Structure formats: structure tokens, C-alpha cells
Amino acid sequence: MTANSVVLQDLPADLQRECLPRHVAVIMDGNGRWAKRRGMPRIMGHRRGVDVLKNLLRLCRDWSIEALTVYAFSTENWGRPSEEVEFLMTLFERVLRKELQEMMQEDVRIRFVGNLSALPRSLQAEIERSMEETANNQGIQFTVATNYGGRQEIIQACRAIADKVQQGLIQPDQIDEALFEHHLYTVGIGDPDLLIRTSGEMRLSNFLLWQMAYGEIYVTDTLWPDFDRNEFHRALCAYQQRERRFGKL
Ligand code: IPE
Ligand code: IPE
Ligand code: MG
């Protein structure tokens, strides 16, 4: 850890602490385009994206945001060229190994959500290790969606519930929102208040379909590798202007 990183960054004066989102989710998109615009291979964008994520995690912690959930790899991303998929899997593993100590120092609780059993074994091992070691940390809840798909998440919840019904453990009329949420990957993390998507695409791309029922969406044209403190500040300002009605008047 450098001397700089321990200095807490102040909350900008125009942000009100009591109006900040409790939970921020991010679709970190645009790495490939960022690299392409610079005449570099796509993987350079992914590499740069890791540094941007580290900075955002620290900023969230400094500004007392309770939870950050990021989309790292979708169930559809397996359809990319195998070299890119392999690069990403190796990158995730390397970053996890390298950053675990710092996450401990910064009191981060890391958790992975998605179909983790389909990931490379060595990555699964790093994931388990990081989740176990940080489980009792009390700082920010940092969730990484890896091989995550919102539809798959809902289907696996249905299967688990159907299984319990079949075994006679629960009755169909006991299935309500709370019970359903209890079977999602994100159990205990809660719904995002704000979802940020970089690089301009106005879609969810299978991210947090259930959880985003009432989350506010903020889209910026900025590509993920260029997403900095100013950009995050702008997103939080926009969030503070929103009137969340939840269907009421
Ligand atoms: C997001 O950036 C990172 C992952 C999906 C892993 P992209 O790789 O989708 O970058 P673009 O959208 O092609 O620019
Ligand atoms: C969403 O980005 C997935 C991640 C950021 C991990 P994509 O680049 O895969 O989404 P689409 O293809 O533009 O919908
Ligand atoms: Mg993309």
C-alpha cells in the first residue's frame, strides 16, 4: 500500500451524506473500445479496467457507501474469442491473488456471485480463499459478478425452491419475495440503489434482473477505463436529483 492510498478522500461538498446510495452497482463496459481507439489489443482495456475498479472501490469506501457490486463477466461473455476469455480468467486470478492483502488491510468483504463452478479450478480456489479470508471484515461489501446471468440466477432459485417443495419442506403458498430473494446468489446483499453503466449502452445485459426492479439507472458515454473520481461524482450528483417514487405518488 502506498502512503497516498491510506489518506481518506473527502466527500465533495455538493454531495449530501444522507442522500448517497447505500448500494452501487456497475456494468463496467467499454474496455475493448477504449483499447481499439488507441490502436491497442482489447486486453489492454481490461488491464486498465482493473486499476479503475480499484480506485472506485477505494472511493466508495472513503465516501461510506456500504456496498459495491460490479459485473466482471457475464454468462454470455463465454461467446467471445477463446484468447480473450482465457486472458480474463487469468487476469481475475492474478488480481485476486495480488490484492487480497490490501483488501484485508482496507477491511473489504469480497464476495463472488454467479455460476462459479464453471470457472477454471485455479480461479475457483482463489475465489474461495478470498471470500473466506475477508468474511469477517466489517468495511465495504464488494461483490463481483463472475459468470453471472440474471436469468440463470432466477432459474437456479426456482429449481432450489421447487426441490424444497417436492421434499415437503415448504408449501407453494409460502413462496413470497423474501423467500425467493433468499435463494438468489445475492442473498444478504440487497438491491442496488444506483446502477451505473459506462460506454453508453442503455441495457441491462442480463445483470441483476430481479434486483433492479426499482434501482435508478445512470448511463455515461465515458468508457470504463476512463471512469474516474469526477465521473463517479457526477453519477452521484445525478442520483441525488432523482425522485424515487416506488410506484407511489
Ligand atoms: C467490458 O468491456 C468488460 C467485459 C465484458 C469483460 P468490453 O470488453 O465489453 O468492451 P467493449 O464493450 O467491447 O468496448
Ligand atoms: C456486459 O457487457 C457484461 C460485463 C460488463 C461484464 P457486454 O459488453 O458483455 O454487454 P453487451 O454485449 O454490450 O450487451
Ligand atoms: Mg461491452
XYZ file of C-alpha atoms and ligand atoms in Angstrom:
278
model
C 0.000 0.000 0.000
C 1.348 3.431 -0.888
C 1.256 6.309 1.566
C -1.349 8.020 -0.594
C -3.882 5.240 -0.500
C -4.424 5.456 3.256
C -5.485 9.089 3.076
C -9.268 9.156 3.039
C -10.736 11.152 0.199
C -13.264 13.735 1.363
C -16.846 13.645 0.212
C -17.352 16.529 -2.270
C -19.260 19.409 -0.690
C -22.207 19.151 -3.084
C -22.941 15.546 -2.072
C -25.107 15.002 0.983
C -24.078 12.008 3.014
C -27.658 11.064 3.879
C -28.682 11.103 0.200
C -25.941 8.804 -1.066
C -26.911 5.413 -2.477
C -26.387 2.627 0.044
C -25.534 0.152 -2.691
C -23.959 0.995 -6.066
C -23.790 -1.494 -8.929
C -21.681 -1.033 -12.058
C -21.690 -2.527 -15.548
C -18.053 -1.885 -16.387
C -18.364 -1.676 -20.160
C -16.188 -0.295 -22.953
C -12.764 -1.789 -22.275
C -12.431 -3.141 -25.805
C -13.456 0.125 -27.451
C -11.075 2.066 -25.238
C -8.165 -0.084 -26.362
C -9.220 -0.101 -30.005
C -9.332 3.698 -30.106
C -5.724 3.679 -29.007
C -4.705 1.056 -31.552
C -4.087 -1.470 -28.775
C -5.394 -5.026 -28.327
C -8.669 -5.311 -26.366
C -6.952 -6.931 -23.418
C -5.132 -3.684 -22.660
C -8.511 -2.161 -21.905
C -9.312 -4.959 -19.465
C -5.981 -4.480 -17.753
C -6.551 -0.761 -17.357
C -10.092 -1.507 -16.170
C -8.726 -3.268 -13.097
C -6.952 -0.094 -11.929
C -10.126 1.893 -12.437
C -12.069 -0.610 -10.338
C -9.513 -0.427 -7.542
C -9.871 3.344 -7.441
C -13.662 3.145 -7.420
C -13.693 0.610 -4.598
C -11.498 2.882 -2.516
C -13.631 5.904 -3.308
C -16.803 4.048 -2.292
C -15.181 3.073 0.956
C -13.961 6.619 1.647
C -17.388 8.050 0.890
C -19.059 5.483 3.176
C -21.007 3.643 0.501
C -21.932 0.321 2.070
C -21.929 -1.966 -0.959
C -20.386 -2.040 -4.432
C -21.396 -4.744 -6.923
C -19.646 -4.997 -10.277
C -20.265 -7.029 -13.415
C -16.974 -8.670 -14.351
C -18.063 -11.495 -16.687
C -21.489 -12.447 -17.980
C -22.753 -15.910 -18.874
C -22.864 -14.593 -22.457
C -19.214 -13.476 -22.424
C -18.119 -17.107 -22.991
C -19.098 -16.439 -26.603
C -16.047 -14.204 -27.107
C -12.839 -15.432 -28.760
C -11.170 -18.000 -26.518
C -7.967 -15.926 -26.181
C -9.951 -13.055 -24.663
C -11.882 -15.360 -22.302
C -8.659 -17.025 -21.189
C -6.980 -13.691 -20.678
C -9.842 -12.513 -18.486
C -9.859 -15.672 -16.342
C -6.107 -15.389 -15.794
C -6.430 -11.675 -15.059
C -9.140 -12.265 -12.417
C -6.983 -14.881 -10.728
C -3.851 -12.766 -10.775
C -5.600 -9.668 -9.470
C -7.280 -11.597 -6.654
C -4.015 -13.098 -5.521
C -2.265 -9.742 -5.670
C -4.967 -7.671 -3.971
C -6.081 -9.938 -1.138
C -3.669 -8.492 1.384
C -4.730 -4.951 0.603
C -8.391 -5.884 0.859
C -7.670 -7.249 4.324
C -5.921 -4.019 5.301
C -8.801 -1.961 3.974
C -11.421 -4.125 5.692
C -13.142 -5.093 2.401
C -15.517 -8.061 2.403
C -15.352 -9.638 -1.046
C -17.951 -11.996 -2.415
C -18.411 -13.558 -5.844
C -21.807 -14.242 -7.356
C -22.627 -16.284 -10.451
C -22.199 -19.858 -11.579
C -18.754 -20.178 -10.053
C -18.490 -23.950 -10.543
C -17.950 -23.432 -14.295
C -14.865 -21.241 -13.765
C -11.310 -22.623 -14.057
C -10.385 -24.613 -10.932
C -7.437 -22.415 -10.011
C -9.656 -19.337 -10.175
C -12.294 -21.048 -8.037
C -9.624 -21.731 -5.427
C -8.580 -18.050 -5.303
C -12.228 -17.019 -5.100
C -12.900 -19.323 -2.167
C -9.771 -18.196 -0.394
C -10.584 -14.503 -0.778
C -14.179 -14.965 0.385
C -13.139 -16.978 3.421
C -10.323 -14.660 4.456
C -12.367 -11.482 4.170
C -15.635 -12.916 5.535
C -15.345 -11.193 8.907
C -14.217 -7.810 7.596
C -16.603 -5.035 8.543
C -15.925 -2.475 5.804
C -17.473 -2.221 2.367
C -19.278 -5.241 0.894
C -17.654 -5.759 -2.508
C -19.453 -8.183 -4.799
C -18.056 -9.369 -8.113
C -20.476 -10.940 -10.582
C -18.454 -13.536 -12.481
C -20.084 -15.970 -14.913
C -23.217 -14.209 -13.777
C -26.544 -14.120 -15.628
C -29.727 -12.711 -14.145
C -31.916 -15.263 -15.902
C -29.750 -18.167 -14.807
C -29.828 -16.826 -11.259
C -33.632 -16.785 -11.304
C -33.803 -20.275 -12.792
C -31.466 -21.771 -10.204
C -33.560 -20.139 -7.466
C -36.717 -21.701 -8.964
C -35.052 -25.093 -9.048
C -33.903 -24.867 -5.446
C -37.360 -23.809 -4.299
C -39.105 -26.493 -6.392
C -36.782 -29.033 -4.826
C -37.811 -27.944 -1.337
C -41.483 -28.071 -2.290
C -41.018 -31.572 -3.656
C -39.363 -32.650 -0.423
C -42.285 -31.179 1.502
C -40.048 -28.613 3.246
C -42.134 -25.671 2.071
C -45.656 -25.193 0.717
C -46.171 -23.351 -2.607
C -48.132 -20.595 -0.870
C -45.099 -19.862 1.315
C -43.182 -18.668 -1.748
C -43.028 -14.890 -1.500
C -40.494 -12.191 -2.403
C -38.487 -12.694 0.769
C -38.225 -16.445 0.275
C -37.334 -16.007 -3.384
C -34.605 -13.486 -2.584
C -33.219 -15.922 -0.103
C -32.433 -18.270 -2.990
C -30.702 -15.721 -5.215
C -26.903 -15.502 -5.438
C -27.147 -12.027 -3.917
C -28.848 -13.107 -0.690
C -27.992 -10.668 2.082
C -26.522 -8.021 -0.229
C -29.766 -6.188 -1.006
C -30.900 -4.340 -4.117
C -28.754 -1.652 -5.744
C -29.976 1.913 -5.306
C -27.938 3.074 -8.272
C -26.720 1.166 -11.331
C -24.033 2.870 -13.404
C -23.318 1.663 -16.923
C -20.339 3.055 -18.788
C -19.840 3.433 -22.549
C -23.347 4.450 -23.466
C -25.299 1.228 -23.909
C -28.808 1.520 -22.468
C -29.448 -2.064 -21.486
C -29.050 -4.401 -18.537
C -27.277 -7.192 -20.469
C -28.688 -9.819 -18.074
C -27.389 -8.066 -14.924
C -29.390 -8.126 -11.680
C -32.768 -8.534 -13.395
C -34.672 -9.210 -10.185
C -32.688 -6.813 -8.006
C -33.049 -3.840 -10.371
C -36.841 -3.671 -10.127
C -36.591 -0.171 -8.608
C -32.924 0.741 -8.891
C -32.010 4.044 -10.537
C -30.067 3.715 -13.787
C -27.310 6.120 -14.810
C -25.618 5.720 -18.187
C -22.500 7.635 -19.178
C -20.782 7.633 -22.577
C -17.414 7.511 -20.830
C -15.654 4.189 -21.405
C -14.869 2.137 -18.296
C -11.060 2.660 -18.429
C -11.710 6.436 -18.322
C -14.214 6.312 -15.438
C -12.640 8.367 -12.668
C -13.485 10.236 -9.495
C -15.104 13.115 -11.416
C -17.304 10.684 -13.332
C -18.399 8.954 -10.148
C -19.062 12.294 -8.510
C -21.255 13.220 -11.499
C -23.194 9.954 -11.226
C -23.850 10.526 -7.515
C -24.984 14.106 -8.182
C -27.429 12.806 -10.780
C -28.673 10.202 -8.294
C -29.320 12.881 -5.701
C -31.578 14.706 -8.163
C -33.744 11.634 -8.730
C -37.121 11.357 -7.094
C -37.612 7.722 -6.149
C -41.315 7.044 -6.017
C -41.522 3.237 -5.892
C -44.892 3.394 -7.610
C -46.385 5.803 -5.091
C -47.276 9.475 -5.508
C -16.441 -4.818 -20.557
O -15.812 -4.282 -21.664
C -15.636 -5.921 -19.907
C -16.193 -7.272 -20.064
C -17.315 -7.567 -20.664
C -15.407 -8.361 -19.526
P -15.997 -4.919 -23.095
O -14.974 -5.987 -23.280
O -17.411 -5.361 -23.293
O -15.662 -3.705 -24.037
P -16.477 -3.254 -25.331
O -17.902 -3.106 -24.937
O -16.276 -4.338 -26.350
O -15.843 -1.970 -25.716
C -21.865 -6.577 -20.034
O -21.133 -6.049 -21.085
C -21.031 -7.563 -19.281
C -19.936 -7.008 -18.488
C -19.643 -5.759 -18.371
C -19.173 -7.969 -17.761
P -21.190 -6.679 -22.542
O -20.244 -5.898 -23.357
O -20.974 -8.142 -22.471
O -22.700 -6.411 -22.962
P -23.353 -6.241 -24.390
O -22.848 -7.372 -25.230
O -22.932 -4.914 -24.922
O -24.828 -6.280 -24.131
Mg -19.081 -4.447 -23.959
